[in-house]
Coordinates of C-alpha atoms in Angstrom, one line a residue:
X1 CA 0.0 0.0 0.0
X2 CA 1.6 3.1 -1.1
X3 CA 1.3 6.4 1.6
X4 CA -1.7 8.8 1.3
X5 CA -0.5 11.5 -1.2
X6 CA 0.5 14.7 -0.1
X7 CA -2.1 16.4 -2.0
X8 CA -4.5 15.0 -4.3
X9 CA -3.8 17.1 -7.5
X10 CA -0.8 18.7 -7.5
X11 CA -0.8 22.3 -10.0
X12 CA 2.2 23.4 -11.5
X13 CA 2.1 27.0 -12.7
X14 CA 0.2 29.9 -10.8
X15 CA -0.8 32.1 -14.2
X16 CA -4.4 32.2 -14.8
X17 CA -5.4 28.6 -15.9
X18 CA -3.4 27.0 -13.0
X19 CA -4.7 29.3 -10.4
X20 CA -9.0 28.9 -12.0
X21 CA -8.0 25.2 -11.9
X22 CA -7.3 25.2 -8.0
X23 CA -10.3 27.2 -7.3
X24 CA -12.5 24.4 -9.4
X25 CA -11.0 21.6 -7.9
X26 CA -10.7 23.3 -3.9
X27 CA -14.5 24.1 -4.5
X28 CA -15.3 20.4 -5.2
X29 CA -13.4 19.2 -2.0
X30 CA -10.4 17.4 -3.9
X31 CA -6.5 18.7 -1.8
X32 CA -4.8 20.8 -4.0
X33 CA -1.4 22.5 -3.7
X34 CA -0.1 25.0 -6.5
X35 CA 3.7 25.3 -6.9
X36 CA 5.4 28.1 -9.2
X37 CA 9.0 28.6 -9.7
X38 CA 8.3 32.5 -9.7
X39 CA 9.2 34.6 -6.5
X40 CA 6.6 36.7 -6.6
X41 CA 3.4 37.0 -9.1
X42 CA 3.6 39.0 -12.0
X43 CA 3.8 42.3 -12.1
X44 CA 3.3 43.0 -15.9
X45 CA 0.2 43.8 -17.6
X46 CA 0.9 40.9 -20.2
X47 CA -2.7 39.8 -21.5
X48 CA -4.8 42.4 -21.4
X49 CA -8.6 41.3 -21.7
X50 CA -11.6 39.0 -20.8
X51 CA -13.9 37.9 -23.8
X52 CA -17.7 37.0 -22.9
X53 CA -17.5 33.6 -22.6
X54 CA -14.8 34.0 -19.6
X55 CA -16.7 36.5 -18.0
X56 CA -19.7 33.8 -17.9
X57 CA -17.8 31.1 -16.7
X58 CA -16.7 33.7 -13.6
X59 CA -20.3 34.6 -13.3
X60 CA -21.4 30.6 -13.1
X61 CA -19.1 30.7 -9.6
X62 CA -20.1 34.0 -8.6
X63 CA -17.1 35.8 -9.3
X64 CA -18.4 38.2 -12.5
X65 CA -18.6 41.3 -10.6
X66 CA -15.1 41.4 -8.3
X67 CA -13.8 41.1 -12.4
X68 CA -15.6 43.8 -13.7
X69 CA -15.5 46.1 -10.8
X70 CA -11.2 46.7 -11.5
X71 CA -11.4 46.9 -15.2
X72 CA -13.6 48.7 -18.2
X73 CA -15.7 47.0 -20.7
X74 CA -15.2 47.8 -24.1
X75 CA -18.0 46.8 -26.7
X76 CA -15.8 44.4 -29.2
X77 CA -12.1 43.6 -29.9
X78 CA -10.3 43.4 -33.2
X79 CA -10.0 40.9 -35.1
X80 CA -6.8 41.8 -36.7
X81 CA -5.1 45.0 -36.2
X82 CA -5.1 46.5 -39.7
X83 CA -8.7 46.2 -39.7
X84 CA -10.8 49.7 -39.2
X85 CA -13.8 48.0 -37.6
X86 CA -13.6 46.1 -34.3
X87 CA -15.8 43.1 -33.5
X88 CA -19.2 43.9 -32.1
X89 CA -19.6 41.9 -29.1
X90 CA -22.9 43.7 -28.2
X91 CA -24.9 41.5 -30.5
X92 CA -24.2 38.2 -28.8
X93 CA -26.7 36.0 -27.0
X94 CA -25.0 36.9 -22.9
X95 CA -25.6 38.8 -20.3
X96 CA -21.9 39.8 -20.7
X97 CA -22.1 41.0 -24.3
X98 CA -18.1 43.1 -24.1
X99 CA -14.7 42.3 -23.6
X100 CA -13.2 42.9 -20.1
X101 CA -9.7 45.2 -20.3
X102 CA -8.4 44.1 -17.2
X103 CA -4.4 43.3 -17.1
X104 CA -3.1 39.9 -16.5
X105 CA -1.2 40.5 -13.5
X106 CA -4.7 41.8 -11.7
X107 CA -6.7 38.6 -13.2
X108 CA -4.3 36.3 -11.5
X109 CA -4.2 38.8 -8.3
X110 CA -8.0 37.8 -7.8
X111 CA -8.1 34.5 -9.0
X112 CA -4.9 33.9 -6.1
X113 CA -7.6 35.4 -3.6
X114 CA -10.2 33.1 -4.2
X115 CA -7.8 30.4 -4.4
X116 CA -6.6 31.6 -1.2
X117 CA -10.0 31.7 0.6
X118 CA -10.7 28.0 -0.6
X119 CA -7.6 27.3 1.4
X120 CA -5.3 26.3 -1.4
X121 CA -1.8 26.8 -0.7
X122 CA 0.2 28.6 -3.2
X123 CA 3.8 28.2 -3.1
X124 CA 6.2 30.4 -4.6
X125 CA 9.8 30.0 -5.5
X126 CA 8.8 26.2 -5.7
X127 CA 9.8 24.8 -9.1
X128 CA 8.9 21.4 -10.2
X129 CA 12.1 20.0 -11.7
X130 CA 10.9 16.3 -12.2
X131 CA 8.0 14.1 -12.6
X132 CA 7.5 10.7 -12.3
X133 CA 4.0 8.5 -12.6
X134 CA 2.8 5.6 -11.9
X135 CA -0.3 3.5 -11.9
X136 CA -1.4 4.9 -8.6
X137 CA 0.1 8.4 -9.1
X138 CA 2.6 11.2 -9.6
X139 CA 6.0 12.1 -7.7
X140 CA 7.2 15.7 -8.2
X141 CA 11.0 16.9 -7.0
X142 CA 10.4 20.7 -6.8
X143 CA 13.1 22.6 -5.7
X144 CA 12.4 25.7 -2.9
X145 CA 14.0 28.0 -0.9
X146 CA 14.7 25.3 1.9
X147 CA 15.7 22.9 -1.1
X148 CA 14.5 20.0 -3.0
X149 CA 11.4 17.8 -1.7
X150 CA 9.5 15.3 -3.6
X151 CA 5.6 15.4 -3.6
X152 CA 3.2 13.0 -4.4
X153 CA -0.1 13.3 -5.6
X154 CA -2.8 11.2 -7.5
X155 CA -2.3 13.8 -10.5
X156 CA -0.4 16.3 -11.7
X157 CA -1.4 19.0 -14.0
X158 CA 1.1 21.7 -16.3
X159 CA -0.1 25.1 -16.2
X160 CA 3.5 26.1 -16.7
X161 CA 3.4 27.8 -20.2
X162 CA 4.8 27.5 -23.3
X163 CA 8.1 25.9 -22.1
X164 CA 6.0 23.5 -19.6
X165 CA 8.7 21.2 -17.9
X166 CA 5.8 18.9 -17.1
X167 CA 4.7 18.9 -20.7
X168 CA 8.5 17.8 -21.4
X169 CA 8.2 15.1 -18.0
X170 CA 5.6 13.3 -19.6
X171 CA 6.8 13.5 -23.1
X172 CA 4.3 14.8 -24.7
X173 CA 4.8 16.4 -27.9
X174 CA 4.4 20.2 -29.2
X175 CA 3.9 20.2 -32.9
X176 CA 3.5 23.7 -34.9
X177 CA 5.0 26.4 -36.6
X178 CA 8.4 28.1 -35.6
X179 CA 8.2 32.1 -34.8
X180 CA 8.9 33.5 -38.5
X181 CA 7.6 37.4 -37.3
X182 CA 7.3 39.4 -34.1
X183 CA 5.5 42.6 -32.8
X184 CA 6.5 44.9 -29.8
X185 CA 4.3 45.6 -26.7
X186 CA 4.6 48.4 -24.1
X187 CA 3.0 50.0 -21.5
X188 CA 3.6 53.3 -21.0
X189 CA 2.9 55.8 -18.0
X190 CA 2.9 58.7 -20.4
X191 CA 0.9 59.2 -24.0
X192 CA -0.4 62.1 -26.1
X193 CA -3.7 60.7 -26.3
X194 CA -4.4 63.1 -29.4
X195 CA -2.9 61.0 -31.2
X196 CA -4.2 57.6 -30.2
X197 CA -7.2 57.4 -32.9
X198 CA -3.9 58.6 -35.9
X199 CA -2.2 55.5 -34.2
X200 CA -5.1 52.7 -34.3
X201 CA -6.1 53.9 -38.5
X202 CA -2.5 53.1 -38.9
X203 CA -2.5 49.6 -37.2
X204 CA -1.8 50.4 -34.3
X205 CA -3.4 48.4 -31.3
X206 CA -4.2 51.3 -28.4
X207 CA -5.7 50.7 -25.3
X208 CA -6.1 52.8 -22.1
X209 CA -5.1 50.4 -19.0
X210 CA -5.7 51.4 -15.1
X211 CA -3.4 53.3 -13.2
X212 CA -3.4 55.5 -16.0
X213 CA -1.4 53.2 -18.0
X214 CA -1.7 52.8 -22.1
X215 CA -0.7 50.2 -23.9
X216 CA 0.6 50.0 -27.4
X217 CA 1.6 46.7 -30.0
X218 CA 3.4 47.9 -33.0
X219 CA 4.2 45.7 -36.1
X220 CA 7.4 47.4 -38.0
X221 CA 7.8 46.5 -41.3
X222 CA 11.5 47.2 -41.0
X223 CA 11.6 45.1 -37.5
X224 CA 9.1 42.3 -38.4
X225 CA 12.2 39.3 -38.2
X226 CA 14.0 40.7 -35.1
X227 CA 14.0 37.6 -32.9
X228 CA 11.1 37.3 -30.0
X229 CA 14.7 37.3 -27.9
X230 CA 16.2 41.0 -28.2
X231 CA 15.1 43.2 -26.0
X232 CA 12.7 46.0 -26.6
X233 CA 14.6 49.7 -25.6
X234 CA 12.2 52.8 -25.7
X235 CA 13.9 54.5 -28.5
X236 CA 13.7 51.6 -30.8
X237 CA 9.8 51.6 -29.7
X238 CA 9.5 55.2 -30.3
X239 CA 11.1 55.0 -33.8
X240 CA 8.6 52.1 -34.7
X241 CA 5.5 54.1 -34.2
X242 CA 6.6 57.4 -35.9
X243 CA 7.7 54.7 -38.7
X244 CA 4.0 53.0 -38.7
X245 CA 2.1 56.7 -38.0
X246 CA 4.2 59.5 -38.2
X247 CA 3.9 60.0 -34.3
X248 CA 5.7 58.4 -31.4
X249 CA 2.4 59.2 -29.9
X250 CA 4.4 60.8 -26.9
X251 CA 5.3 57.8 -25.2
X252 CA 7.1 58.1 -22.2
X253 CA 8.0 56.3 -18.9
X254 CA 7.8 52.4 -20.1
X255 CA 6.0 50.2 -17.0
X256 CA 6.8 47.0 -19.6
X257 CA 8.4 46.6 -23.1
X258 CA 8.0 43.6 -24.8
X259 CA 8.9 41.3 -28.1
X260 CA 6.4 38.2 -28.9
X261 CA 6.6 36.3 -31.9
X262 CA 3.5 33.9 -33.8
X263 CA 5.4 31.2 -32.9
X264 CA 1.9 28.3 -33.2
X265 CA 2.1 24.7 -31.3
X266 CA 0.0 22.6 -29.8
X267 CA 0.3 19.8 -27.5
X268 CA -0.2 16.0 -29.2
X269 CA -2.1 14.9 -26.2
X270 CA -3.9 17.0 -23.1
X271 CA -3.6 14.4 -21.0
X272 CA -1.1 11.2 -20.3
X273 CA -1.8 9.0 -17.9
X274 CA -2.2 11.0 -14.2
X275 CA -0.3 14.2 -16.3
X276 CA -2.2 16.8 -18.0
X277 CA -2.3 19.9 -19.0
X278 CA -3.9 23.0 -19.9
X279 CA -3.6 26.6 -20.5
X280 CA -0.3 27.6 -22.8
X281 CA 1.2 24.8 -21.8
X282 CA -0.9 23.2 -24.2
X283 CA -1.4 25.2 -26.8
X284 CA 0.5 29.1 -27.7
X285 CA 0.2 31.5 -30.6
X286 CA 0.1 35.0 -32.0
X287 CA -1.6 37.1 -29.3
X288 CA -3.9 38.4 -32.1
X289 CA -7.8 38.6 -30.8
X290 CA -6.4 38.1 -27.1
X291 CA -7.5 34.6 -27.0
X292 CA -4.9 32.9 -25.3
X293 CA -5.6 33.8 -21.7
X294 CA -9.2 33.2 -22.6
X295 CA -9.0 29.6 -24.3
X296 CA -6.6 28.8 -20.5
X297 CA -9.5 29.8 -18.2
X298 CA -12.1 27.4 -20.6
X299 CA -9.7 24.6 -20.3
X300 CA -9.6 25.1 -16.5
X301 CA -13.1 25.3 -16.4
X302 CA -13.7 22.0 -18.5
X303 CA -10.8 19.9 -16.6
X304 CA -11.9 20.6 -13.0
X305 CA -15.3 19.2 -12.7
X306 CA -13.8 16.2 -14.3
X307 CA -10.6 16.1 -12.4
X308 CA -12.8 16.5 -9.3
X309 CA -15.0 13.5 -10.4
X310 CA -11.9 10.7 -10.8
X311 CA -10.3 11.4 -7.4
X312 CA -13.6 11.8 -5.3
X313 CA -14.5 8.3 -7.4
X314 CA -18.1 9.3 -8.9
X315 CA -16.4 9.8 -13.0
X316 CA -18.0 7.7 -15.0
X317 CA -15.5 5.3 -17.3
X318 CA -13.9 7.9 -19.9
X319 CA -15.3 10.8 -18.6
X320 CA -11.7 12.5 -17.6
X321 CA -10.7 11.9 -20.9
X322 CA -13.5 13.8 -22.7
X323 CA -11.3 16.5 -21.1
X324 CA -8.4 15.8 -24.2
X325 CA -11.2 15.0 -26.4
X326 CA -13.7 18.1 -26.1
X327 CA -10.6 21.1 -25.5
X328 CA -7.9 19.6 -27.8
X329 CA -10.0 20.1 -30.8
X330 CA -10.8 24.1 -29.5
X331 CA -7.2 24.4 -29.3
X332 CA -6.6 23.4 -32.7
X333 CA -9.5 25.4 -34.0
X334 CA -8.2 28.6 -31.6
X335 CA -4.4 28.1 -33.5
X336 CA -6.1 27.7 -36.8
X337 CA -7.6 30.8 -36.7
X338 CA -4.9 32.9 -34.8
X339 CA -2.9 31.7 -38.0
X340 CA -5.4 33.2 -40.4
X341 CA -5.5 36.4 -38.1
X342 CA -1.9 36.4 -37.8
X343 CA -1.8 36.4 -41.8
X344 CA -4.0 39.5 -41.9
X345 CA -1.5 41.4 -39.8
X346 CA 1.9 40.2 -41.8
X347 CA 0.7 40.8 -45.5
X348 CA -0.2 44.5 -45.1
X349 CA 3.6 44.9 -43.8
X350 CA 5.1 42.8 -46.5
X351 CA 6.2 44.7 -49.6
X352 CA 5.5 41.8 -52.1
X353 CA 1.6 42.4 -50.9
X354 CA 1.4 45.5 -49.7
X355 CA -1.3 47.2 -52.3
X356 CA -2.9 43.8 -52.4
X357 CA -3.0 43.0 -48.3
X358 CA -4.7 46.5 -48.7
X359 CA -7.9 46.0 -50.3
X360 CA -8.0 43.1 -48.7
X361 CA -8.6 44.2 -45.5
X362 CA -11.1 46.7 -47.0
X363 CA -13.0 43.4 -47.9
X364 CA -12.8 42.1 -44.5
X365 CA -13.9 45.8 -42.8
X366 CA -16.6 45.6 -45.7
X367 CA -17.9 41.9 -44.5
X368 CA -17.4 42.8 -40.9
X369 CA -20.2 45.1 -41.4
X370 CA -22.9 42.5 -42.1
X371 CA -24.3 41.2 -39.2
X372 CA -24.2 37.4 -39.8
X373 CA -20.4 38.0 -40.8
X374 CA -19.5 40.0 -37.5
X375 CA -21.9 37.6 -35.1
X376 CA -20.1 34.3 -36.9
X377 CA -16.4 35.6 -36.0
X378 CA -17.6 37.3 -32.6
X379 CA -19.0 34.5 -31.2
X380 CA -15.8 32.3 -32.2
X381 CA -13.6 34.6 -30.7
X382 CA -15.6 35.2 -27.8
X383 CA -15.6 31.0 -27.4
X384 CA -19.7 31.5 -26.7
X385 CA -19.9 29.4 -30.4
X386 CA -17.9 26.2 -28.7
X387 CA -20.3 23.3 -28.8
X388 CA -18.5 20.0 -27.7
X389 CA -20.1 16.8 -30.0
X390 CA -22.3 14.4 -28.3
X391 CA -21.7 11.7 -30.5
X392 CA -25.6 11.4 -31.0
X393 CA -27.0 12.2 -34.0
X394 CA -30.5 12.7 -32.4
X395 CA -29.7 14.4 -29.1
X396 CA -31.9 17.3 -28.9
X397 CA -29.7 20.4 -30.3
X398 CA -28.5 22.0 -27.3
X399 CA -26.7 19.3 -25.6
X400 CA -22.8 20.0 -25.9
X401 CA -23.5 23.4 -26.3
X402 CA -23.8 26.2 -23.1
X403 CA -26.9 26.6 -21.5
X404 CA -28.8 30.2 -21.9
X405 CA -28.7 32.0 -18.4
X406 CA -31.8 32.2 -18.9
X407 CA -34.8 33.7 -16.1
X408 CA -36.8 31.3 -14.2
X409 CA -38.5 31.8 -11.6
X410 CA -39.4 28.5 -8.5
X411 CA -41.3 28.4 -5.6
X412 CA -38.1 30.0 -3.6
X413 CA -38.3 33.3 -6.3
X414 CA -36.9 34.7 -9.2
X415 CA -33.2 33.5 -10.4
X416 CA -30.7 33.2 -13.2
X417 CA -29.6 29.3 -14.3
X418 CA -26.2 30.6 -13.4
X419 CA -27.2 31.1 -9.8
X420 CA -27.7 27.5 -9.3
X421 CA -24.5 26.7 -10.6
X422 CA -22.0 28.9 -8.1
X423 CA -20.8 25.5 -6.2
X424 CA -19.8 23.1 -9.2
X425 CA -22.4 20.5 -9.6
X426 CA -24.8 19.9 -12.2
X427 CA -27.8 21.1 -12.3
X428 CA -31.2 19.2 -13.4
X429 CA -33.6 21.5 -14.7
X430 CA -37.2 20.8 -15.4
X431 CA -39.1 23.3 -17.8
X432 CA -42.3 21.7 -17.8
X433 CA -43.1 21.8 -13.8
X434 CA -42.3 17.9 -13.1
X435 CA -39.5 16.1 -11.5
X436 CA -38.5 15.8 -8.1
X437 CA -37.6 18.8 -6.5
X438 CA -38.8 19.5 -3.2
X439 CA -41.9 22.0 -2.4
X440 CA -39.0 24.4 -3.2
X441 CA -38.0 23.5 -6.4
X442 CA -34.7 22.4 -5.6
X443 CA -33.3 19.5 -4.2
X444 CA -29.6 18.6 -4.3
X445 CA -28.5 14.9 -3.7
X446 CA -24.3 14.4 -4.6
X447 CA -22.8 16.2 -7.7
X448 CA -26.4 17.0 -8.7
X449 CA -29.5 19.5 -8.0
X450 CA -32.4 19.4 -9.2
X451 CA -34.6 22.7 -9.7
X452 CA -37.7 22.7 -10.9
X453 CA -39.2 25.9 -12.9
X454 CA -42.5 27.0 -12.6
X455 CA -41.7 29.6 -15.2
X456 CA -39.2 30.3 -17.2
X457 CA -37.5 33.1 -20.3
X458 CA -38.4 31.4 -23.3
X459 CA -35.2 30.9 -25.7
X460 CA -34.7 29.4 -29.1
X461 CA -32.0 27.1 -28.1
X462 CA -34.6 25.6 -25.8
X463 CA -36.3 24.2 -28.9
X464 CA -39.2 22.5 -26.8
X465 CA -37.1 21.0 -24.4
X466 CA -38.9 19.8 -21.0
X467 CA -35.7 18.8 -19.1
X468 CA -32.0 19.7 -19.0
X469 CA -29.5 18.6 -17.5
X470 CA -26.2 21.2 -17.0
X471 CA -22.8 20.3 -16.6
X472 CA -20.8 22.2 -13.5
X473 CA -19.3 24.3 -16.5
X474 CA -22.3 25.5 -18.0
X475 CA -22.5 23.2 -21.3
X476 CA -25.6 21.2 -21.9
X477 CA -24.8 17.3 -21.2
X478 CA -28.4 16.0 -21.7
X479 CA -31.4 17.6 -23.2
X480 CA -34.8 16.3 -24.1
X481 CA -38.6 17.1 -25.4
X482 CA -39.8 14.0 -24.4
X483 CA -42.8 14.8 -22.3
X484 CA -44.1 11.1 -20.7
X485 CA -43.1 10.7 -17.1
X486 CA -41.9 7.2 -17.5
X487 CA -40.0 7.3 -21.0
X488 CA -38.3 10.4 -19.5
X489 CA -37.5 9.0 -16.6
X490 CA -35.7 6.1 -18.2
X491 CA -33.4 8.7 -20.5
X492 CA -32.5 10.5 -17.4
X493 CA -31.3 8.0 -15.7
X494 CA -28.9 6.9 -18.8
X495 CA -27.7 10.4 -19.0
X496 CA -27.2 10.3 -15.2
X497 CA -25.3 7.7 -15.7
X498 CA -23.4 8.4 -18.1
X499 CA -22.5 12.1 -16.7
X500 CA -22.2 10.9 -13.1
X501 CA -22.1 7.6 -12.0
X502 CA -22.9 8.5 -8.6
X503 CA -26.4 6.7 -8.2
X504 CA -25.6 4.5 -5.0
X505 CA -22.4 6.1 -3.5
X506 CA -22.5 7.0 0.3
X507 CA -21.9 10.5 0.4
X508 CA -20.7 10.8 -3.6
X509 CA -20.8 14.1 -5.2
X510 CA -18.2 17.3 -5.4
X511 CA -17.8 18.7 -2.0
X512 CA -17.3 16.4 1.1

């Protein structure tokens, strides 16, 4: 018999992914100990935004408004810089129809708090220098300020970034395309904001940050192959905007400079054995749309539930690895596109294409402004488009897709379907005024409640639907129109099943 783990999932890498992990996996009850070779977090703006579909996933654990109370919506994003017109995000189907310009370093500043008041310990200056796994587990050496110890845990998961060493430990491969152009990125504590709107019809991205900070990304034609590894000085920044817009837009007092290159890979496999991973250690590309950060917290958000479910023992056989299954394919839908984006931003600065890179951006601005056009690329980049297959060609249309927070009202009063999901388990939801909730209309019995409507906001996607059943991270796992008691009742229990394979188990369910 082998010792009782130190922790039951061990994280690796305290960005934004491994730190919305924790707080998934600490909600449901499972141990869980984050370790990152950094001293201190970061400091640096880095990413810069929240699309809607992150902002819903806060909102399903209650954490929307501590987000958008320290940063500033904006109505859209761009899809590529030399593009005039923005996404509109306004027209999407959420009750979070913007983007979110909040700075990296303050998304991982709250997500550490909540981690913190779950009671997960995050240990800094802790790097995880090995990994080992066996049938039963995972052994980490990690190396700290009172020197090397070795952990063990039932699994590990990389949230380290690009260069994951636990990506490497498990020997997983990272396939893609090698870094062929770069951009630079600053943040700067003085601007001439007069000249901001010259800058962005010029390519420039421009955004105001808090503390009065603005932030700029520059393509230079004349700097485009300057390796990701030189550093970035202010005058060479200065000279790059007066070179792209005639102004160096009076930037002054640099917080962060920065060179990133489009540099595309993405992992063979999300998951080996007891190792996993998610975040940019999985996938990384050309920060164009500001997806990265975003397509991290999904994967978080999809692996924790699941992780949750195989070491409290009510997963279902194959259910953790619906994990590699449903976010490996976004991550290779989320680099195919970035590469198309990224192509939108190089040919414009490339003499060979320059005229013709021209007018055809004027055709993309020209197509952006038809609805269809700009709600089909908004709702990919804002991930609120991701269905996940079901595998059944007559599943009722909704099921892999995310459930409408849509209003209902029970005999306990008006709600949102995200209110009932704020502690991680699934939620049963009968439209038609049957099932078994109690006089309340809600009764919760292991990773499952059940709430029954006695109204509800009627919504296409329902498409006659009298009972669905929502996974902890908002998609649809079951759906139904079926309206007989007893031929219902059989379908639920199949999708119970096959979702939860708790029916039984003493005590089974998220949360001890």
């Amino acid at each position: 018999m082998r010792a009782r783990p130190d922790t039951e999932v061990l994280v690796v890498g305290a960005g934004p992914a491994g730190l919305l992990l924790a707080c998934e996996l600490a909600l449901a009850g499972v141990r869980t100990a984050v370790v990152d070779k950094r001293l201190r977090a970061h400091r640096e703006s880095r990413a810069l935004n929240l699309h809607p579909r992150s902002l819903e996933l806060l909102d399903l654990r209650g954490l929307a408004d501590r987000f958008l109370a320290a940063g500033r919506t904006v109505p859209g994003w761009q899809f590529a810089a030399p593009l005039k017109r923005p996404l509109d995000f306004t027209v999407l189907d959420t009750r979070h129809p913007y983007a979110l310009l909040l700075a990296q370093s303050r998304t991982e500043e709250l997500l550490a708090r909540r981690a913190e008041e779950l009671g997960v310990p995050i240990r800094r200056g802790h790097e995880a220098v090995a990994l080992r796994q066996d049938p039963d587990g995972v052994e980490a050496d990690v190396d700290g300020p009172d020197g090397r110890v070795t952990l063990r845990a039932a699994y590990a998961v990389g949230c380290d970034g690009g260069r994951s060493a636990v990506r490497q430990a498990a020997g997983i491969g990272f396939p893609g395309t090698d870094e062929s152009m770069t951009a630079v990125v600053g943040d700067f504590a003085t601007a001439d904001h007069d000249d901001n709107e010259r800058a962005r019809r010029h390519g420039v991205l421009v955004a105001r940050l808090e503390a009065g900070l603005t932030r700029y990304v520059v393509m230079d034609p004349l700097r485009l192959r300057v390796p990701s590894t030189e550093p970035v000085t202010l005058e060479e920044f200065r000279t790059s905007l007066r070179r792209a817009c005639g102004t160096d837009c009076g930037v002054g007092r640099p917080r962060w400079l920065s060179r990133f290159g489009n540099t595309t890979r993405l992992a063979e496999t999300y998951r080996r054995g007891r190792i996993l991973l998610a975040g940019d250690a999985a996938h990384i590309h050309f920060p164009v749309g500001a997806q990265g950060l975003n397509t991290g917290l999904q994967d978080a958000m999809n692996l924790g539930w699941k992780l949750a479910a195989a070491v409290r023992g009510w997963a279902p056989p194959g259910l953790l690895d619906t994990y590699h299954g449903e976010r490996h394919a976004v991550g290779r839908a989320v680099t195919t596109l970035t590469r198309a984006q990224t192509l939108l931003v190089e040919l414009p600065l490339t003499p060979a294409y320059g005229e013709s890179a021209t007018l055809l951006c004027e055709l993309f601005d020209a197509l952006l402004g038809i609805g269809d056009a700009n709600r089909h690329l908004a709702g990919r980049l804002s991930a609120l488009d991701t269905v996940y297959p079901s595998g059944d060609p007559a599943a009722h249309p909704l099921t892999g897709a995310r459930m409408p927070d849509i209003a209902l009202t029970t005999g306990q009063g008006a709600w949102y379907v995200h209110d009932f999901l704020r502690d991680g388990r699934f939620v049963l939801l009968h439209l038609d005024g049957e099932g078994d909730g109690d006089g309340h209309g809600h009764r919760t019995a292991g990773p499952v409640r059940t709430v029954r409507a006695a109204q509800y906001e009627e919504h296409p996607a329902l498409d006659g639907a009298t009972e669905v059943l929502i996974r902890p991270d908002g998609h649809v796992a079951w759906a139904t129109r079926t309206t007989g008691s007893r031929p219902r009742a059989a379908e639920r229990a199949r999708a119970l099943a096959a979702w939860t394979d708790a029916s039984g188990r003493d005590g089974a369910g998220p949360h001890p």
